[in-house]
Coordinates of C-alpha atoms in Angstrom, one line a residue:
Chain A
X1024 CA 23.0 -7.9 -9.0
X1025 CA 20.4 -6.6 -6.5
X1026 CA 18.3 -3.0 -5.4
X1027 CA 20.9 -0.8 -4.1
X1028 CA 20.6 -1.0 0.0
X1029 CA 18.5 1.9 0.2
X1030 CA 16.0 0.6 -1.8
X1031 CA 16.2 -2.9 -0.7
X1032 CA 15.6 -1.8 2.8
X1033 CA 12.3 0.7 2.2
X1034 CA 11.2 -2.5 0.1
X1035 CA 11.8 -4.8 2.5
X1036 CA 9.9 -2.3 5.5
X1037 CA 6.8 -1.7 3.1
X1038 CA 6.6 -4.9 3.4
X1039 CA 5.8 -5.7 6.9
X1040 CA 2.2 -3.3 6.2
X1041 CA -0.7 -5.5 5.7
X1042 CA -1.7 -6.2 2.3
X1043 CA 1.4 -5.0 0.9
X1044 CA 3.1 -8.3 -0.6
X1045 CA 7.0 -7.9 -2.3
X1046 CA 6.0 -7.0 -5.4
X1047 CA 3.5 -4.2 -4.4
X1048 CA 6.3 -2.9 -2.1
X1049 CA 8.3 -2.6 -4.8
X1050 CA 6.4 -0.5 -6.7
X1051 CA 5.5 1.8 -4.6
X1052 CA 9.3 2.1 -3.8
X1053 CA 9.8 3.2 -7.2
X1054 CA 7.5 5.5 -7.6
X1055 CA 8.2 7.0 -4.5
X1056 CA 12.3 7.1 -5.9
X1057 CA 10.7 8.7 -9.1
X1058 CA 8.4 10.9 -7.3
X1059 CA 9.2 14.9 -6.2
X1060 CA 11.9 15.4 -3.4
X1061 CA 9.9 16.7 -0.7
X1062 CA 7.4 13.6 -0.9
X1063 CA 9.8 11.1 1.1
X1064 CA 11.0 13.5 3.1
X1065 CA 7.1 14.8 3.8
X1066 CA 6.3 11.4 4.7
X1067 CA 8.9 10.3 7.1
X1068 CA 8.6 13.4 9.1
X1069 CA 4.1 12.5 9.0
X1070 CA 5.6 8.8 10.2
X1071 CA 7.8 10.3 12.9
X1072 CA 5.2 12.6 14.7
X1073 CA 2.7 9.8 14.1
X1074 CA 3.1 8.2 17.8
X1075 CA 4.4 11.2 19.0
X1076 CA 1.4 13.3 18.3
X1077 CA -1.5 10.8 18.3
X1078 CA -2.6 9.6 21.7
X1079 CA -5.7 8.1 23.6
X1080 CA -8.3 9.7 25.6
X1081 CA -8.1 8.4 29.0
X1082 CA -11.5 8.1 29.8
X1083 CA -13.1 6.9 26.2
X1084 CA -9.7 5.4 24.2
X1085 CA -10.4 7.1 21.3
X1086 CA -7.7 8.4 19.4
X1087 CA -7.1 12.2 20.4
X1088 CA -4.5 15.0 20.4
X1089 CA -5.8 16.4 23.8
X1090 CA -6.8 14.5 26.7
X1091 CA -10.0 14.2 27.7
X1092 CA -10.9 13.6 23.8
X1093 CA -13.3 16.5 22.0
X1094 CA -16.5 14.5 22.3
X1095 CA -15.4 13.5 26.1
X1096 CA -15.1 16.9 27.2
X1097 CA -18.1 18.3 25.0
X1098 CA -21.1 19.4 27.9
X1099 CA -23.7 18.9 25.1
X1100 CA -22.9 15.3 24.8
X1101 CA -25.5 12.6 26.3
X1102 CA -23.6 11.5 29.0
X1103 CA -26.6 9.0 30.6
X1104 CA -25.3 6.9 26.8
X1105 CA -22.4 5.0 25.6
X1106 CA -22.1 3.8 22.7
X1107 CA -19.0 0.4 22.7
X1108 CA -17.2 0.3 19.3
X1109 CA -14.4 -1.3 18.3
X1110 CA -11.9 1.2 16.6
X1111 CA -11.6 4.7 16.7
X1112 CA -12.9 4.4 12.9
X1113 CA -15.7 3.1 13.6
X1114 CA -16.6 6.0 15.8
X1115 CA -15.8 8.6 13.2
X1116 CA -18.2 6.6 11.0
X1117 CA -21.3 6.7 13.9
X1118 CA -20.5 10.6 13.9
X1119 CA -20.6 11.0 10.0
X1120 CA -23.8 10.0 10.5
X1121 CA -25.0 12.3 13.1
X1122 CA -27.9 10.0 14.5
X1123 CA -25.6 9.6 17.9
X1124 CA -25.1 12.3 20.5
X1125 CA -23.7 10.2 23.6
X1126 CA -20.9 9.4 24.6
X1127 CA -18.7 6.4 23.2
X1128 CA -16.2 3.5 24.6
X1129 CA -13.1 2.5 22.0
X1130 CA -12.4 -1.2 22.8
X1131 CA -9.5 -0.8 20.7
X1132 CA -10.2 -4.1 19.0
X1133 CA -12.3 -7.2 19.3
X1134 CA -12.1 -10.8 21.1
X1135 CA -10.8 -13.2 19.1
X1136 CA -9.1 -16.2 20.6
X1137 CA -7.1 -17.5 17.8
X1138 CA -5.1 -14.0 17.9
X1139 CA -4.9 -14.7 21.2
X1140 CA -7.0 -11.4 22.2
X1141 CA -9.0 -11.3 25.3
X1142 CA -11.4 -9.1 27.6
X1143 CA -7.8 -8.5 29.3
X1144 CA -6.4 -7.6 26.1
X1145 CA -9.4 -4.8 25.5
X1146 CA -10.6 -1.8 27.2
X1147 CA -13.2 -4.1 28.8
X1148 CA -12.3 -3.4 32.5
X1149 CA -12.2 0.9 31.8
X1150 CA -15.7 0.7 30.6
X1151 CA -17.2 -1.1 33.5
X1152 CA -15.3 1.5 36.2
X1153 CA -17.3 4.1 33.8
X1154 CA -20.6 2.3 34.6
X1155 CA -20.3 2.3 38.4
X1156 CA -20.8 5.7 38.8
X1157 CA -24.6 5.4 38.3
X1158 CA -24.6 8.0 35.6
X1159 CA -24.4 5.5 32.6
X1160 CA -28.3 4.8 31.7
X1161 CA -27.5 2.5 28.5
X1162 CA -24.5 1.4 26.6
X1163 CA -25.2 0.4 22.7
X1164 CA -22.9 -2.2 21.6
X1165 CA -22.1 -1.2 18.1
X1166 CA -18.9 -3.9 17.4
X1167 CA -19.2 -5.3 14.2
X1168 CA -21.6 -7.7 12.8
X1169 CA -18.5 -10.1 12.6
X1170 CA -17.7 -13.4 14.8
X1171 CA -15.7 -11.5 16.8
X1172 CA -17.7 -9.1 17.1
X1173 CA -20.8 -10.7 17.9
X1174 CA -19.0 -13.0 20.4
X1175 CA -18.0 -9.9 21.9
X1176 CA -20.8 -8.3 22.0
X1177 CA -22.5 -11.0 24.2
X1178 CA -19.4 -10.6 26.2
X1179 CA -20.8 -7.4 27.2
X1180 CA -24.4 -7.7 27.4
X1181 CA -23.6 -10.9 30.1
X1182 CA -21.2 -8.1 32.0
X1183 CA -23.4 -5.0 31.6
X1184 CA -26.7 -6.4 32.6
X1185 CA -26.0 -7.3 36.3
X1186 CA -25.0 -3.3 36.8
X1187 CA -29.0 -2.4 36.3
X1188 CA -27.7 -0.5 33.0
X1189 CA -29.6 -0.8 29.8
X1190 CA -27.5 -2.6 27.2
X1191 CA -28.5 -2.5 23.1
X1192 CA -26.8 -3.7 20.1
X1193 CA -27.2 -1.6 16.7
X1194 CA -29.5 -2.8 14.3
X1195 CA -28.4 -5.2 11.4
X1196 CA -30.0 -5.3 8.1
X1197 CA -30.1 -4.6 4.4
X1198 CA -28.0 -1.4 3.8
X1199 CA -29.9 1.6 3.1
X1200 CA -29.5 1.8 -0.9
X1201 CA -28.9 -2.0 -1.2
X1202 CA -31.1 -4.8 -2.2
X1203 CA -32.7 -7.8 -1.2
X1204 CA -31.4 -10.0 -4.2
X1205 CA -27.8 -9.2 -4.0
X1206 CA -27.6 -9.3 -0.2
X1207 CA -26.2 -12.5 1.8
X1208 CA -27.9 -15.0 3.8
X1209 CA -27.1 -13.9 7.1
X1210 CA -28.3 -10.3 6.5
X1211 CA -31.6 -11.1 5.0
X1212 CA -32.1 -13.5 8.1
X1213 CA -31.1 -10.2 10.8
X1214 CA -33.6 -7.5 8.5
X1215 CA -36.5 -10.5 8.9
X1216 CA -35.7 -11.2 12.4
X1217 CA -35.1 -7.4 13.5
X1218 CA -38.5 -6.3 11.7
X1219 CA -40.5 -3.5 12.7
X1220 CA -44.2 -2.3 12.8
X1221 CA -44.9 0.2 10.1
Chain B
X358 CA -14.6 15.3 15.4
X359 CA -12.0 13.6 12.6
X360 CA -8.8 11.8 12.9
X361 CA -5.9 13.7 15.2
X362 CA -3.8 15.9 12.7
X363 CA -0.8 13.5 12.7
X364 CA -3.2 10.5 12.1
X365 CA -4.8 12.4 9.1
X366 CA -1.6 13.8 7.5
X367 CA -0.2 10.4 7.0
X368 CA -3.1 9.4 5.7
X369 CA -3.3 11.9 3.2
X370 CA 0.3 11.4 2.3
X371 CA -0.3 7.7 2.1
X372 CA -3.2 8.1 -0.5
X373 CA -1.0 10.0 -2.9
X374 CA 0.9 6.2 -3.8
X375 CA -0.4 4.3 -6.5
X376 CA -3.3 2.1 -5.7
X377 CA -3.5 3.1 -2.4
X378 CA -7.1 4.8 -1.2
X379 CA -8.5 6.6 1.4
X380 CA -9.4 3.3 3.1
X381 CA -6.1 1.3 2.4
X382 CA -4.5 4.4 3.4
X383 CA -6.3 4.5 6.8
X384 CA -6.2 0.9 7.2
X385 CA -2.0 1.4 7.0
X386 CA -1.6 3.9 9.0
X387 CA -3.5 2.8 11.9
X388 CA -1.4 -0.6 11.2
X389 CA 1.4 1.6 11.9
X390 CA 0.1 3.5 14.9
X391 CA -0.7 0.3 16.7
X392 CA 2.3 -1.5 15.7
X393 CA 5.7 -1.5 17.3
X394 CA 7.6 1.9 17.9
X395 CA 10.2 1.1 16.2
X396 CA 8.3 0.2 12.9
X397 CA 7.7 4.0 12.0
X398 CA 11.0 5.2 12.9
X399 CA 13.1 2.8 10.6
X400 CA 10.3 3.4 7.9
X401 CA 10.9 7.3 8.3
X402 CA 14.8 6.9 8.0
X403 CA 14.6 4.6 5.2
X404 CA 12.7 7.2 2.9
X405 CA 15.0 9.9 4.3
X406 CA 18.1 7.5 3.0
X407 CA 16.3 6.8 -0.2
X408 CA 17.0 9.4 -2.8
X409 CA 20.1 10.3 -1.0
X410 CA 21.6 6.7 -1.3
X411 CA 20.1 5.8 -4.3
X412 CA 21.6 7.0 -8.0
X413 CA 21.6 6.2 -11.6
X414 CA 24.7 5.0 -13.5
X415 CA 25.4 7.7 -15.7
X416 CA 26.4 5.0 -18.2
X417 CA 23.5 2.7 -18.1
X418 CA 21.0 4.7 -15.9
X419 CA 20.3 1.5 -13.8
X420 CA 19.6 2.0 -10.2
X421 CA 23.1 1.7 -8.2
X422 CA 25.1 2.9 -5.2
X423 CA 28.3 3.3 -6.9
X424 CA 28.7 5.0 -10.4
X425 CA 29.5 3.1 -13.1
X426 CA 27.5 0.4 -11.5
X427 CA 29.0 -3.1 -10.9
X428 CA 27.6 -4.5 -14.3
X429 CA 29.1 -1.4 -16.4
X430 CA 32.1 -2.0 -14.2
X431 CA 32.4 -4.9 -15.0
X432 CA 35.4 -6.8 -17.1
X433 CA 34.1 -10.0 -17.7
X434 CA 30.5 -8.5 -19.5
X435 CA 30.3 -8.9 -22.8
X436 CA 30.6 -5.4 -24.3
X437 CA 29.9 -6.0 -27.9
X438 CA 26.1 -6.4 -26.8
X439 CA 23.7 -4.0 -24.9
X440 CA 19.9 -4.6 -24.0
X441 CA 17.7 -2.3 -23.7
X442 CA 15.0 -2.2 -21.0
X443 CA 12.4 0.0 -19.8
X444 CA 13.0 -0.4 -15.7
X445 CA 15.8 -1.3 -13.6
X446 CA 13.6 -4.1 -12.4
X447 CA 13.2 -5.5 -15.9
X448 CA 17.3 -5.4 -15.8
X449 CA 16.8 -7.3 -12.6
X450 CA 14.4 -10.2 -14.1
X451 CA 16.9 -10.8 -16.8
X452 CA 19.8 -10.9 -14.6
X453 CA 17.6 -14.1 -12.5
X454 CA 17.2 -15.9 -15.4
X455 CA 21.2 -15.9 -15.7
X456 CA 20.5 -16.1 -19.7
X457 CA 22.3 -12.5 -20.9
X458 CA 25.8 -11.5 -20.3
X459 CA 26.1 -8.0 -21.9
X460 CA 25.5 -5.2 -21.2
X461 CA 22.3 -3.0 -19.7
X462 CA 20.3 0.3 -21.0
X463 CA 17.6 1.4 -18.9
X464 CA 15.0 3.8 -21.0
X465 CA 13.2 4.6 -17.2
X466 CA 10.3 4.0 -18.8
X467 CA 8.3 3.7 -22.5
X468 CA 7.5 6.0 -25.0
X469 CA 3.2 7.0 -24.0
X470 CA 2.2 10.3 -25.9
X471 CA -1.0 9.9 -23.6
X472 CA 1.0 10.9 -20.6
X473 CA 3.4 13.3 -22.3
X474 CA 5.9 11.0 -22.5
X475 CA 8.3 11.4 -26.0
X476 CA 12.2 9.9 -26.8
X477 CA 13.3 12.6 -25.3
X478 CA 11.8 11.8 -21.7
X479 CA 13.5 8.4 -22.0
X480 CA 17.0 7.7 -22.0
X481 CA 17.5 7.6 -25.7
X482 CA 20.1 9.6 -26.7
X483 CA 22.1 8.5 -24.5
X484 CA 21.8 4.9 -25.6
X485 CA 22.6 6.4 -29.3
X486 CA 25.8 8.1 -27.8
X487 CA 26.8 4.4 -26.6
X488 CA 26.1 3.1 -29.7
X489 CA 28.5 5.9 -31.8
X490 CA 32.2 4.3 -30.7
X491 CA 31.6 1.3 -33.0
X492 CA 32.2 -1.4 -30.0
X493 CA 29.0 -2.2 -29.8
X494 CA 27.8 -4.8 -31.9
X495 CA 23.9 -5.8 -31.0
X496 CA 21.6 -4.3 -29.2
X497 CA 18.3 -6.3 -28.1
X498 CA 14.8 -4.8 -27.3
X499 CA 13.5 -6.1 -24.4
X500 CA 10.8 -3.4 -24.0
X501 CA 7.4 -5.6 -22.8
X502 CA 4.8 -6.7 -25.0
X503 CA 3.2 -3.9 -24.0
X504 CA 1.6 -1.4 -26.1
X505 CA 4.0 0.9 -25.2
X506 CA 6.7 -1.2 -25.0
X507 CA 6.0 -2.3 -28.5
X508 CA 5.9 1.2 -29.7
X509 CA 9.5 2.2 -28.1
X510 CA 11.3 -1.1 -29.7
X511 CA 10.1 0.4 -33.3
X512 CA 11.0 3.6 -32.9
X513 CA 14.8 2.1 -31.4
X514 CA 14.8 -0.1 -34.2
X515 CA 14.2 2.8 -36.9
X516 CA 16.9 4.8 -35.0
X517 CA 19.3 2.2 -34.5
X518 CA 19.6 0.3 -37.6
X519 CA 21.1 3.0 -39.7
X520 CA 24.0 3.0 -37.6
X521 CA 25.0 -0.6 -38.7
X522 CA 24.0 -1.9 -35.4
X523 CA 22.2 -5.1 -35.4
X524 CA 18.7 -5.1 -33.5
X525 CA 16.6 -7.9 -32.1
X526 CA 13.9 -8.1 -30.1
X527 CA 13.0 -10.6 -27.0
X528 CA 10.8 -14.0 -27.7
X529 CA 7.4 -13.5 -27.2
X530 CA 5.0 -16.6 -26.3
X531 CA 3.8 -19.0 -24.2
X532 CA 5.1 -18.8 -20.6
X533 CA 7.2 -21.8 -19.7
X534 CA 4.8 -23.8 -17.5
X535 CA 1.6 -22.4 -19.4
X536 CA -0.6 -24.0 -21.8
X537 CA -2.0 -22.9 -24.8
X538 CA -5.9 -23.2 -24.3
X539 CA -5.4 -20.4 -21.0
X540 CA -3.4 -18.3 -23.5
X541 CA -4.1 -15.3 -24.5
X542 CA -5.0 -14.7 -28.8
X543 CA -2.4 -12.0 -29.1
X544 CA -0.2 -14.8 -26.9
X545 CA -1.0 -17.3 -29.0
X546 CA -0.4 -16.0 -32.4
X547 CA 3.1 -14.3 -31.2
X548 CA 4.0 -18.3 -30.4
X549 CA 2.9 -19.0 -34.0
X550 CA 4.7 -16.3 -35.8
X551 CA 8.0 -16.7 -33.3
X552 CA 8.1 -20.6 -34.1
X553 CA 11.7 -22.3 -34.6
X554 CA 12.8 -25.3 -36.6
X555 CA 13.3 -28.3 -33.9

């Protein structure tokens, strides 16, 4: 006695998604068996024009449905700035908070060696052809404040530098709304060391 | 700027399962969109195949592909005794433990007035009409300790026991492999109350 095929198999699919062990997959088959008719049928077709419909800009790798990308093709952007971020999400979050109106470079991931994931393995080599047109006055690196990040970060400033373009990394620190008490080692240390005159 | 339409319709699809949120849901589905191409397309067809290939046995109402399903179907059940649970995966935990060889009810789901959910939202008249030919000889609550689950096996039990059926109700107590001083009060005092002559 066993889940009937068709269950067995969406189970067994689920749980290939990150963070979604047997037992989680399991639920959420069930309630999507339980659940209205149209919501399986809703959700395959999202999953099937997923990769159709979703594509990358060619000169930022952001995610896009057009090509050049929104912010690419937008004349009131900075284009003398570029801001380097990791993931198309983390761009979305720099433009939530509207304190950026350059340009921006999606990595599409971080180096990390133990995944096996280069400067090869990044869009490392598109953003430097971007710089050698002159126009690129700085590039902020805004990877994340993680190992791989970091790492990568340096990556870029050692690249970047030699081209005569301006290279900065986004500020680390105590979140806005946070607190000194509550907040880790290694961001107390970056708000001390990145300080500034009041 | 926001995520491509595609992108942002899964998403919002993907939020609608339980204990997923907008950020696990993001998280998956760019899992997905960066993943192989095949990943999306098998996940599609199995939720197409789902509710199509998936039924209930109109005997037991356990999940199954063929109705009856292969434990009502089957001769060499015992038929004198039914137990009754709230999921077809609680009729699948029993089966592992290889400790019941009757027969199955499946409620699909607990009596909870807080969501709107009476007898007759569960499979209970049904289970009545089973019991009415006189075969049927026990019939054993295993409803969890839950309570709701509690709540359902006295309300069965009130409705059953007129009919001359005998009722029980599963064990409850400490977990094979647990000890009492991580036990739970409620735990604890069901082990007390449950206790057998050695």
């Amino acid at each position: 006695m066993s889940y009937p095929p068709a269950l067995a198999r969406l189970i067994r699919l689920l749980t290939r998604l990150p963070g979604i062990g047997e037992k989680s997959a399991a639920r959420l088959a069930f309630f999507i068996l339980r659940g209205d008719d149209q919501y399986p049928v809703e959700l395959a077709s999202a999953l099937s024009d997923l990769k159709r419909q979703t594509r990358y800009c060619s000169t930022c790798f952001s995610l896009t449905e057009s090509d050049p990308c929104s912010i690419c093709s937008d004349e009131r952007r900075d284009k003398h700035c570029i801001c380097v971020v990791e993931e198309a999400s983390d761009l979305l979050a720099i433009e939530r908070s509207h304190g950026y109106r350059g340009l921006y470079h999606v990595l599409q991931g971080a180096i990390s060696p133990l995944d096996g994931r280069g400067p090869e393995q990044l869009r490392v080599r598109e953003l430097i052809e971007r710089l050698k047109d002159g126009g690129v006055q700085e590039v902020v690196l805004a990877t994340n404040p993680s190992v791989e990040g970091e790492a990568t970060a340096v990556y870029l400033a050692r690249l970047i530098k030699p081209l005569g373009v301006k290279v900065s990394r986004i500020a680390h620190g105590i979140p806005v709304g946070g607190n000194l008490e509550y907040s880790d080692q290694a961001t107390v240390g970056r708000a001390i060391d990145g300080r500034r005159e009041m």
